[in-house]
Amino acid sequence: MFERIPEETINEIRQSVDIVDVISEYVQLKKQGRNYFGLCPFHGENTPSFSVSADKQIFHCFGCGAGGNAISFIMDIEGIPFQEAVVKLAEKANIHLDIQTHSEDENNINSEHVQMFKAHELLQKLYHHLLVHTKEGQQALQYLHQRGFTDESIEKFQLGYSLPNWDFAIKLLQKRGFSLPILEKAGLIIKNERDQNYFDRFRNRIMFPILDAKGRTIAFAGRAIDEHDSPKYLNSPETSIFNKSSLLYNLHYARSFIRKKQQAVIFEGYADVISADKAEVYNGIATMGTSLTPEHVQIIRRMTDNIIICYDSDKAGILAAYRAGTMLSESGCEVRVAHMPNGLDPDDYIKQFGSDKFRNDVIGASQTFMSFKMDYYRMNRNLQNEGEKLQYIEDVLKEIIKLDSAIEKDLYLRQISEEFSLSLEALKEQEREMSDQGAKKKRTFNEPAVTQHGIPTASKQVLPAHLTAERRLLAHMLKNGDIAYKVRELLDGNVFYTDEHQAIYTYLLGYYEDGNSPDVSAFLSYIKDKKLQQLVVEIDMMTLNEELTDQELHDYVNYVQKYQKILIIKNKQKEQKEAEKQNDLQKAFMLANEIIQLRKSLT
């Protein structure tokens, strides 16, 4: 919890940061015209619809409608309250806030998670100390040196060693006041169901700390020193702070290098990442004992869409590379696959051939995903057999169809033509036929959605004229305070049709009356309400004429007023019919005259 931050300070912080820089830490942005575009971090998508305006200091997603300023973005992406988001931005802007903060512990907010984080941090430091500075850790340190780990890598990745004792971690953490049930939930200790006693999960193992994207230790991977110990690898179980399907090993360190190089290298395990880092491949990440997931893909795509997969060269590694590559490629990534010699993983290769050769001959010489798939489809096939050869060619043609580049298609078709002595024209004809069949199926399965009455639904809702007029009035009011006051004068007490538009109109007049200047980012902080913020951003992103003429302004106001009169007419028509039913002819006649006068005023 934080003390209330003065409005002037909030404005100073907001003006001191660039929203493009803030969002670039979470989303890969590319400049197109005046704005920046990327994949929306708030919903899954393959085509960028997330826009960031450097001029207006706002963001807007045309897909899901998310929008706001730098503060609201931090709130949404981090899942934190307003005050905490402001403090976070103040740190980025190097602005000192002289306010009292109260820790999560003091307020009992998420206290279990706080204990889990602190317990992991304490054990990580202890394990590292035991490995590097004690007699008990010498055997483990020697083992790591023999495996090619340098002192620099051991220090950088904070590798450690857990003693063989059954209750070493328990005794240490209990002395520090940690709750045993919470330590069990954190996956650090295990409860014996027979005698209800606890014991350490990790014993006599090399310890690899697992960090989340914020650099906090949230789990461990333990590697047995004694080859007879089972299992050889022991990882923390999934907990409320450790979710394997959404965590990438080394992301905390690699993120800045991935953004700088605009490329990520995906490995199968943490040992490969550490070895690659030693070989100066600093943009390496790995999944934690699980296949690549859609969550992983979304995290990676926020940083880059250029991926190299570097998995083991055995059958399981090739199959995993195919699955991961397919998932990444279908999400819009440009995928390459680094080829490893048979029987070697990246760790073994670097030890055998050295860092330079790994960077140049493996990572640098990675093949396109299409080329990899051609090799993949050869696996376990006898291409001397006529039937298997035809099936192989058909499988490859199905993949070639998916390529966007005509040059790439031609290149791989020529390769097949030359290898199997086939006519290039025949292959192209077959590719066209298969492509046409695929297009027909796609049309069949992607017919427009229909309403319950059989009417096709539109992909984007077209607003009625009066609502469009209301939004255009608000858009111009956001840009000019004088226009806002002029609109108030012309409306002459009439209100907007939708409650949301009326609320924005009211807030905007109050914003200007408080002496504020036109600034949509500042106005977003002024109104606070999330739904209204998103609507304000959507309205502000509308394309408008540079100058608003008096005629255009009056036309918009007339649309708004006209619709109000139409609603009144409809209500009076209902009253008139009801009066006629009640045989109240005098009231019906009076209402008819009022309706005639209202209709005249519409012209």
XYZ file of C-alpha atoms in Angstrom:
603
model
C 0.000 0.000 0.000
C 1.138 3.548 -0.740
C 0.317 7.009 0.517
C -1.763 9.154 -1.817
C 0.453 10.672 -4.504
C -0.288 14.348 -5.354
C -1.858 14.968 -8.780
C 0.974 17.330 -9.790
C 3.525 14.596 -9.070
C 1.533 12.049 -11.095
C 1.487 14.453 -14.055
C 5.228 15.074 -13.704
C 5.911 11.319 -13.748
C 3.599 10.724 -16.706
C 5.266 13.525 -18.684
C 8.764 12.274 -17.810
C 8.363 8.850 -19.436
C 7.844 7.983 -23.081
C 5.017 5.480 -23.520
C 6.866 3.906 -26.459
C 9.863 3.130 -24.218
C 7.595 1.820 -21.452
C 5.581 -0.502 -23.690
C 8.673 -1.632 -25.638
C 9.832 -3.434 -22.500
C 6.812 -5.727 -22.856
C 5.824 -5.609 -26.545
C 7.892 -5.720 -29.721
C 6.952 -2.479 -31.525
C 7.636 -1.462 -35.115
C 7.092 2.052 -36.451
C 4.529 2.472 -39.226
C 3.859 6.075 -40.167
C 3.381 8.228 -37.068
C 2.502 5.336 -34.741
C 4.080 2.108 -33.493
C 2.429 -1.294 -33.889
C 2.845 -4.705 -32.270
C 0.985 -7.764 -31.012
C -1.484 -6.981 -28.262
C -0.253 -8.334 -24.893
C -3.829 -8.516 -23.589
C -5.264 -11.019 -26.085
C -3.855 -13.632 -28.435
C -3.399 -12.511 -32.024
C -1.163 -13.197 -35.032
C -1.610 -9.866 -36.842
C -0.512 -6.709 -34.999
C -3.503 -4.554 -34.040
C -1.940 -2.885 -30.997
C -1.103 0.769 -31.682
C 1.013 3.172 -29.638
C 0.984 6.902 -30.322
C 4.146 8.758 -29.314
C 2.469 12.106 -30.076
C -0.548 11.483 -27.839
C 1.235 9.182 -25.337
C -1.587 6.622 -25.494
C -2.062 3.016 -26.670
C -5.048 1.332 -28.275
C -5.804 -2.206 -29.478
C -8.167 -2.317 -32.449
C -8.772 -6.004 -31.708
C -9.847 -6.172 -28.057
C -10.439 -2.458 -27.368
C -7.771 -2.099 -24.649
C -6.475 1.434 -24.365
C -4.998 4.015 -22.033
C -1.790 5.818 -21.099
C 1.516 4.611 -19.632
C 0.063 4.316 -16.131
C -2.949 2.224 -17.137
C -0.705 0.021 -19.325
C 1.532 -0.810 -16.346
C -1.556 -1.462 -14.223
C -2.944 -3.916 -16.797
C 0.267 -5.692 -17.803
C 1.581 -6.096 -14.238
C -1.814 -6.564 -12.583
C -1.078 -3.895 -9.981
C -3.131 -0.976 -8.562
C -2.854 2.650 -9.707
C -0.547 3.900 -6.941
C 1.909 1.036 -7.409
C 1.977 1.630 -11.186
C 2.807 5.310 -10.608
C 5.646 4.331 -8.241
C 6.986 1.902 -10.861
C 6.985 4.608 -13.532
C 8.634 7.045 -11.107
C 11.534 4.593 -10.781
C 11.870 4.458 -14.585
C 11.872 8.273 -14.713
C 14.359 8.528 -11.804
C 11.889 10.678 -9.869
C 12.163 10.356 -6.097
C 8.834 9.975 -4.322
C 8.869 11.137 -0.725
C 6.013 8.890 0.386
C 5.647 6.207 3.006
C 5.151 2.681 1.671
C 3.842 -0.290 3.535
C 5.090 -3.701 2.513
C 2.855 -6.569 1.505
C 3.853 -8.318 4.760
C 2.726 -5.398 6.907
C -0.649 -5.344 5.221
C -1.043 -9.133 5.011
C -1.529 -8.774 1.255
C -0.485 -11.974 -0.509
C 1.634 -12.885 2.534
C 1.971 -16.517 1.440
C 3.607 -15.467 -1.822
C 5.900 -13.068 0.024
C 7.089 -15.938 2.266
C 7.589 -18.180 -0.762
C 9.695 -15.582 -2.582
C 11.793 -14.872 0.528
C 12.337 -18.570 1.287
C 13.532 -19.221 -2.262
C 15.827 -16.193 -2.182
C 17.342 -17.262 1.141
C 17.940 -20.844 -0.007
C 19.368 -19.706 -3.336
C 21.991 -17.601 -1.537
C 22.723 -20.395 0.933
C 23.084 -23.088 -1.774
C 25.450 -20.832 -3.719
C 27.540 -20.172 -0.611
C 27.737 -23.908 0.159
C 28.944 -24.653 -3.381
C 31.565 -21.932 -3.659
C 32.841 -21.344 -0.123
C 32.575 -24.570 1.903
C 34.341 -27.933 2.134
C 31.001 -29.700 1.794
C 30.515 -28.142 -1.632
C 33.950 -28.945 -3.058
C 32.907 -32.239 -4.672
C 29.949 -30.515 -6.368
C 32.146 -27.606 -7.496
C 34.704 -30.003 -8.911
C 31.936 -31.886 -10.715
C 30.742 -28.653 -12.357
C 34.269 -27.707 -13.428
C 34.704 -31.139 -14.989
C 31.445 -30.627 -16.868
C 32.826 -27.398 -18.357
C 31.081 -24.836 -16.136
C 33.294 -21.811 -15.481
C 33.446 -19.831 -12.243
C 31.958 -16.909 -14.170
C 28.925 -18.989 -15.211
C 28.520 -20.394 -11.709
C 28.486 -16.848 -10.320
C 26.252 -15.342 -13.006
C 23.579 -18.050 -12.764
C 24.042 -18.427 -8.991
C 24.464 -22.202 -9.136
C 24.518 -23.904 -5.750
C 24.679 -27.141 -3.810
C 22.177 -28.710 -1.381
C 23.612 -30.777 1.488
C 22.693 -34.475 1.798
C 20.973 -33.819 5.151
C 17.254 -34.596 5.272
C 16.263 -31.493 7.237
C 18.952 -28.866 6.634
C 16.656 -26.419 4.771
C 13.788 -27.065 7.192
C 15.853 -26.180 10.279
C 17.293 -23.062 8.645
C 13.956 -21.744 7.414
C 12.140 -22.562 10.663
C 14.727 -20.543 12.594
C 13.930 -17.622 10.285
C 10.235 -17.894 11.149
C 8.917 -19.543 7.971
C 5.764 -21.647 8.152
C 6.256 -25.338 7.266
C 2.872 -25.694 5.493
C 3.734 -22.679 3.302
C 7.200 -24.108 2.547
C 5.444 -27.301 1.471
C 3.143 -25.283 -0.808
C 6.270 -23.635 -2.223
C 7.654 -27.067 -3.148
C 10.774 -26.718 -0.983
C 9.914 -29.453 1.527
C 7.799 -32.632 1.487
C 5.468 -34.030 4.121
C 5.801 -37.732 5.020
C 2.237 -39.037 5.139
C 3.163 -41.918 7.475
C 4.616 -39.950 10.368
C 3.496 -36.407 9.292
C 7.098 -35.164 9.509
C 8.679 -32.904 6.893
C 11.935 -33.413 4.963
C 13.910 -31.401 2.376
C 12.945 -31.920 -1.263
C 16.488 -31.239 -2.542
C 19.409 -33.193 -1.054
C 22.969 -33.683 -2.342
C 22.270 -31.982 -5.661
C 23.670 -29.256 -7.893
C 21.079 -26.503 -7.628
C 19.985 -24.334 -10.568
C 17.804 -21.391 -9.431
C 14.828 -20.659 -11.677
C 13.961 -16.969 -11.933
C 10.755 -15.349 -13.112
C 10.612 -12.446 -15.571
C 11.163 -9.990 -12.690
C 14.356 -11.726 -11.560
C 12.884 -13.401 -8.450
C 13.876 -16.967 -7.575
C 10.649 -18.990 -7.699
C 11.834 -22.605 -8.056
C 14.872 -24.868 -8.370
C 16.162 -27.560 -10.681
C 18.387 -30.096 -8.922
C 20.911 -32.355 -10.695
C 22.146 -35.452 -8.838
C 25.913 -35.651 -8.258
C 25.899 -39.370 -7.497
C 24.994 -41.206 -10.714
C 23.149 -43.811 -8.620
C 20.759 -41.227 -7.191
C 17.320 -41.216 -8.727
C 15.869 -39.225 -10.317
C 18.862 -37.738 -12.118
C 17.007 -34.422 -12.529
C 14.575 -33.148 -9.915
C 12.579 -29.938 -10.452
C 10.343 -27.982 -8.108
C 6.678 -28.877 -8.562
C 4.312 -26.289 -9.989
C 3.150 -23.865 -7.307
C 1.147 -20.659 -7.090
C 4.329 -18.722 -8.008
C 5.854 -21.246 -10.462
C 3.976 -22.188 -13.642
C 6.101 -24.065 -16.184
C 3.758 -23.443 -19.101
C 4.288 -19.679 -18.856
C 7.932 -19.500 -17.718
C 11.067 -19.386 -19.846
C 14.428 -20.074 -18.239
C 16.894 -17.148 -18.446
C 14.280 -14.690 -19.751
C 15.227 -12.198 -17.045
C 18.841 -12.030 -18.308
C 18.181 -12.605 -22.013
C 15.328 -10.143 -22.592
C 17.477 -7.084 -23.343
C 19.758 -9.086 -25.689
C 16.753 -10.539 -27.517
C 15.342 -7.063 -28.076
C 18.710 -5.661 -29.146
C 19.497 -8.504 -31.540
C 15.837 -8.969 -32.527
C 16.314 -12.713 -32.269
C 15.807 -15.410 -29.649
C 17.465 -18.829 -29.484
C 15.357 -21.534 -27.845
C 17.119 -24.455 -26.139
C 15.699 -27.563 -24.503
C 17.211 -27.129 -21.037
C 18.966 -24.836 -18.606
C 22.393 -26.495 -19.024
C 22.309 -25.693 -22.755
C 21.375 -22.065 -22.018
C 24.269 -21.687 -19.572
C 26.728 -23.289 -22.022
C 25.482 -21.045 -24.837
C 25.872 -18.000 -22.594
C 29.481 -19.044 -21.988
C 29.836 -19.153 -25.797
C 28.564 -15.543 -25.934
C 25.092 -16.494 -27.134
C 23.329 -14.248 -24.625
C 19.847 -14.346 -26.184
C 19.183 -17.974 -25.227
C 16.068 -19.160 -23.357
C 14.588 -22.580 -22.571
C 11.349 -24.199 -21.519
C 11.364 -25.866 -18.120
C 10.955 -29.584 -18.772
C 7.850 -29.052 -20.891
C 7.016 -28.590 -24.561
C 6.592 -25.097 -25.949
C 3.130 -23.776 -25.064
C 0.909 -21.030 -26.549
C 1.762 -18.937 -23.453
C 5.476 -19.301 -24.234
C 4.853 -18.250 -27.845
C 2.988 -15.116 -26.737
C 5.813 -14.150 -24.358
C 8.447 -14.614 -27.078
C 6.469 -12.729 -29.725
C 6.256 -9.681 -27.490
C 10.042 -9.410 -27.810
C 10.809 -10.705 -31.316
C 9.385 -12.720 -34.188
C 12.787 -14.030 -35.291
C 13.472 -17.421 -33.652
C 16.238 -20.031 -33.861
C 15.454 -23.457 -32.399
C 18.505 -25.310 -31.103
C 17.435 -28.680 -29.719
C 19.251 -32.006 -29.362
C 19.971 -33.928 -32.579
C 18.340 -37.183 -31.439
C 14.913 -38.295 -32.671
C 13.098 -36.813 -29.667
C 14.874 -33.475 -30.156
C 14.019 -33.325 -33.868
C 10.364 -34.134 -33.165
C 10.260 -31.437 -30.442
C 11.874 -28.919 -32.827
C 9.244 -29.710 -35.472
C 6.384 -29.191 -33.007
C 7.854 -25.982 -31.576
C 8.698 -24.629 -35.031
C 5.199 -25.348 -36.324
C 3.613 -23.543 -33.373
C 5.908 -20.526 -33.743
C 5.545 -20.402 -37.531
C 1.745 -20.535 -37.350
C 1.831 -17.606 -34.916
C 3.661 -15.512 -37.527
C 7.301 -16.004 -36.471
C 10.205 -16.445 -38.855
C 11.713 -19.725 -37.674
C 15.126 -21.263 -38.310
C 16.531 -24.503 -36.905
C 20.159 -24.961 -35.843
C 21.502 -28.319 -36.978
C 23.452 -30.317 -34.385
C 25.705 -33.254 -35.341
C 24.267 -36.656 -34.432
C 24.401 -37.571 -30.760
C 25.431 -34.119 -29.526
C 23.481 -31.549 -27.547
C 24.591 -27.872 -27.482
C 26.450 -28.390 -24.206
C 28.446 -31.327 -25.614
C 29.123 -29.521 -28.896
C 30.587 -26.435 -27.217
C 32.851 -28.557 -25.013
C 34.054 -30.567 -28.011
C 34.398 -27.882 -30.708
C 34.490 -24.575 -28.848
C 32.442 -21.393 -28.664
C 33.388 -19.848 -32.010
C 32.423 -22.929 -33.973
C 29.103 -23.147 -32.115
C 28.237 -19.517 -32.862
C 29.288 -19.694 -36.520
C 28.650 -23.273 -37.649
C 25.554 -24.063 -35.600
C 23.662 -20.870 -34.695
C 24.988 -18.819 -37.622
C 24.377 -21.623 -40.124
C 20.828 -22.450 -39.003
C 18.507 -23.630 -41.781
C 15.110 -22.267 -42.742
C 12.141 -24.021 -41.174
C 11.013 -25.186 -44.630
C 14.406 -26.772 -45.240
C 14.217 -28.411 -41.801
C 10.743 -29.782 -42.571
C 12.026 -31.342 -45.795
C 14.657 -33.180 -43.729
C 12.060 -34.027 -41.069
C 9.739 -35.714 -43.589
C 12.634 -37.905 -44.740
C 12.966 -39.479 -41.305
C 12.186 -43.213 -41.255
C 11.291 -43.170 -44.965
C 12.769 -45.289 -47.723
C 12.786 -42.886 -50.666
C 13.819 -45.731 -52.982
C 10.304 -47.074 -52.495
C 7.934 -45.542 -55.054
C 4.985 -45.209 -52.669
C 7.017 -43.590 -49.869
C 8.697 -41.264 -52.355
C 5.325 -40.016 -53.679
C 4.027 -39.551 -50.115
C 7.155 -37.573 -49.226
C 6.724 -35.279 -52.264
C 3.045 -34.717 -51.405
C 3.908 -33.885 -47.771
C 6.551 -31.381 -48.876
C 4.215 -29.789 -51.437
C 1.631 -29.253 -48.668
C 4.269 -27.291 -46.752
C 5.424 -25.312 -49.806
C 1.818 -24.151 -50.374
C 1.923 -22.406 -46.973
C 4.900 -20.221 -47.960
C 4.139 -16.566 -48.662
C 7.168 -15.872 -50.846
C 6.929 -16.882 -54.536
C 10.740 -17.016 -54.664
C 10.873 -19.476 -51.764
C 8.214 -21.638 -53.394
C 10.183 -21.707 -56.654
C 13.438 -22.543 -54.819
C 12.050 -25.606 -53.029
C 10.080 -26.822 -56.048
C 13.322 -26.739 -58.077
C 15.104 -28.714 -55.339
C 12.466 -31.468 -55.516
C 12.529 -31.357 -59.324
C 16.304 -31.854 -59.458
C 16.489 -34.469 -56.693
C 13.778 -36.730 -58.124
C 14.168 -35.856 -61.836
C 10.640 -34.491 -62.056
C 9.276 -31.828 -64.398
C 9.233 -28.426 -62.700
C 6.036 -27.540 -64.585
C 4.338 -30.726 -63.357
C 5.289 -29.881 -59.763
C 4.014 -26.319 -60.142
C 0.736 -27.595 -61.599
C 0.351 -30.045 -58.701
C 1.123 -27.255 -56.218
C -1.534 -24.999 -57.839
C -4.175 -27.762 -57.725
C -3.466 -28.487 -54.058
C -3.507 -24.771 -53.294
C -6.915 -24.338 -54.998
C -8.352 -27.314 -53.063
C -7.065 -25.844 -49.819
C -8.622 -22.450 -50.636
C -12.022 -24.066 -51.270
C -11.880 -25.890 -47.927
C -10.859 -22.676 -46.206
C -13.865 -20.858 -47.676
C -16.149 -23.684 -46.571
C -14.907 -23.621 -42.984
C -14.717 -19.838 -42.730
C -18.175 -18.764 -43.855
C -19.421 -15.592 -42.142
C -21.093 -16.042 -38.778
C -24.878 -15.551 -38.785
C -27.367 -14.330 -36.233
C -30.198 -16.498 -34.956
C -32.338 -14.993 -37.747
C -29.864 -16.056 -40.448
C -28.454 -12.557 -41.082
C -24.620 -12.453 -41.514
C -22.895 -10.529 -38.726
C -20.475 -7.726 -39.512
C -16.891 -8.023 -38.316
C -16.965 -4.432 -37.090
C -20.045 -2.702 -35.778
C -21.073 0.316 -37.907
C -22.378 3.023 -35.583
C -25.588 4.951 -36.380
C -25.134 8.527 -37.567
C -26.106 10.134 -34.256
C -23.563 8.041 -32.298
C -20.842 8.788 -34.855
C -21.693 12.496 -34.495
C -21.417 12.244 -30.698
C -18.013 10.592 -30.962
C -16.716 13.126 -33.467
C -17.827 15.962 -31.191
C -15.993 14.336 -28.274
C -12.891 13.752 -30.433
C -12.718 17.435 -31.321
C -13.411 18.417 -27.701
C -10.438 16.285 -26.602
C -8.197 18.343 -28.888
C -9.529 21.816 -28.117
C -10.999 23.262 -24.917
C -12.702 26.152 -26.768
C -14.610 23.642 -28.912
C -15.750 21.864 -25.742
C -17.341 25.056 -24.395
C -18.856 25.823 -27.807
C -20.452 22.366 -27.958
C -21.944 22.916 -24.494
C -23.428 26.204 -25.682
C -24.888 24.671 -28.877
C -26.348 21.640 -27.143
C -28.238 24.022 -24.873
C -28.991 21.500 -22.152
C -29.477 18.487 -24.442
C -27.577 15.362 -23.483
C -25.801 12.651 -25.457
C -27.703 9.459 -26.218
C -25.326 6.963 -24.545
C -24.443 7.190 -20.865
C -20.750 6.586 -21.666
C -20.594 9.511 -24.125
C -22.414 11.761 -21.638
C -19.997 10.737 -18.849
C -16.954 11.549 -21.013
C -18.563 14.874 -22.017
C -19.173 15.783 -18.350
C -15.666 14.726 -17.249
C -14.112 16.672 -20.122
C -15.888 19.908 -19.215
C -14.793 19.440 -15.595
C -11.213 18.741 -16.739
C -11.063 22.030 -18.684
C -12.781 24.003 -15.924
C -10.040 22.822 -13.539
C -7.597 24.737 -15.737
C -6.115 21.757 -17.610
C -4.895 21.940 -21.200
C -5.861 19.471 -23.975
C -3.829 16.310 -23.314
C -5.548 12.972 -23.805
C -2.975 11.083 -21.720
C -3.531 13.465 -18.761
C -7.313 13.258 -19.229
C -7.139 9.449 -18.964
C -5.583 9.787 -15.504
C -8.243 12.393 -14.640
C -11.237 10.118 -15.297
C -9.781 6.908 -13.728
C -12.693 4.665 -14.891
C -11.177 1.864 -17.032
C -14.087 1.392 -19.466
C -14.344 5.118 -20.080
C -10.566 5.316 -20.554
C -10.697 2.664 -23.279
C -13.577 4.465 -25.010
C -11.724 7.801 -24.828
C -8.686 6.224 -26.516
C -10.886 4.678 -29.216
C -12.543 8.057 -29.848
C -9.213 9.889 -29.904
C -7.868 7.450 -32.524
C -10.638 8.470 -34.983
C -9.508 10.117 -38.212
C -10.635 13.758 -38.228
C -10.262 16.821 -40.422
C -7.397 19.003 -39.241
C -9.731 21.971 -38.771
C -13.340 21.833 -37.591
C -15.481 24.258 -39.603
C -18.530 25.935 -38.059
C -20.738 24.094 -40.558
C -19.296 20.710 -39.590
C -19.697 21.506 -35.885
C -23.322 22.553 -36.326
C -24.027 19.438 -38.414
C -22.752 17.161 -35.626
C -24.778 19.020 -32.977
C -27.877 18.856 -35.204
C -27.468 15.071 -35.555
C -27.353 14.744 -31.763
C -30.336 17.063 -31.187
C -32.299 15.543 -34.077
C -32.012 12.058 -32.620
C -33.223 13.316 -29.244
C -36.300 14.732 -31.007
C -36.854 11.455 -32.876
C -36.925 9.622 -29.551
C -39.402 12.165 -28.171
C -41.596 11.724 -31.289
C -41.597 7.939 -30.858
C -42.645 8.270 -27.219
C -45.402 10.755 -28.113
C -46.646 8.424 -30.865
C -47.011 5.654 -28.293
C -48.881 8.045 -25.981
C -51.123 9.103 -28.884
C -52.087 5.488 -29.689
C -52.786 4.836 -26.025
C -54.991 7.968 -25.852
C -56.932 6.819 -28.907
C -57.481 3.406 -27.300
C -58.805 5.168 -24.189
C -61.053 7.299 -26.464
C -59.330 10.449 -25.093
C -59.587 12.341 -28.413
C -58.591 15.709 -26.968
C -55.257 14.340 -25.653
C -54.678 12.438 -28.891
C -55.245 15.630 -30.921
C -52.880 17.621 -28.693
C -50.150 14.960 -29.041
C -50.634 14.902 -32.810
C -49.981 18.665 -32.976
C -46.850 18.294 -30.832
C -45.575 15.524 -33.122
C -46.179 17.732 -36.201
C -44.226 20.616 -34.637
C -41.329 18.308 -33.664
C -41.179 16.864 -37.189
C -41.064 20.367 -38.659
C -38.090 21.177 -36.406
C -36.196 18.199 -37.841
C -36.025 19.736 -41.309
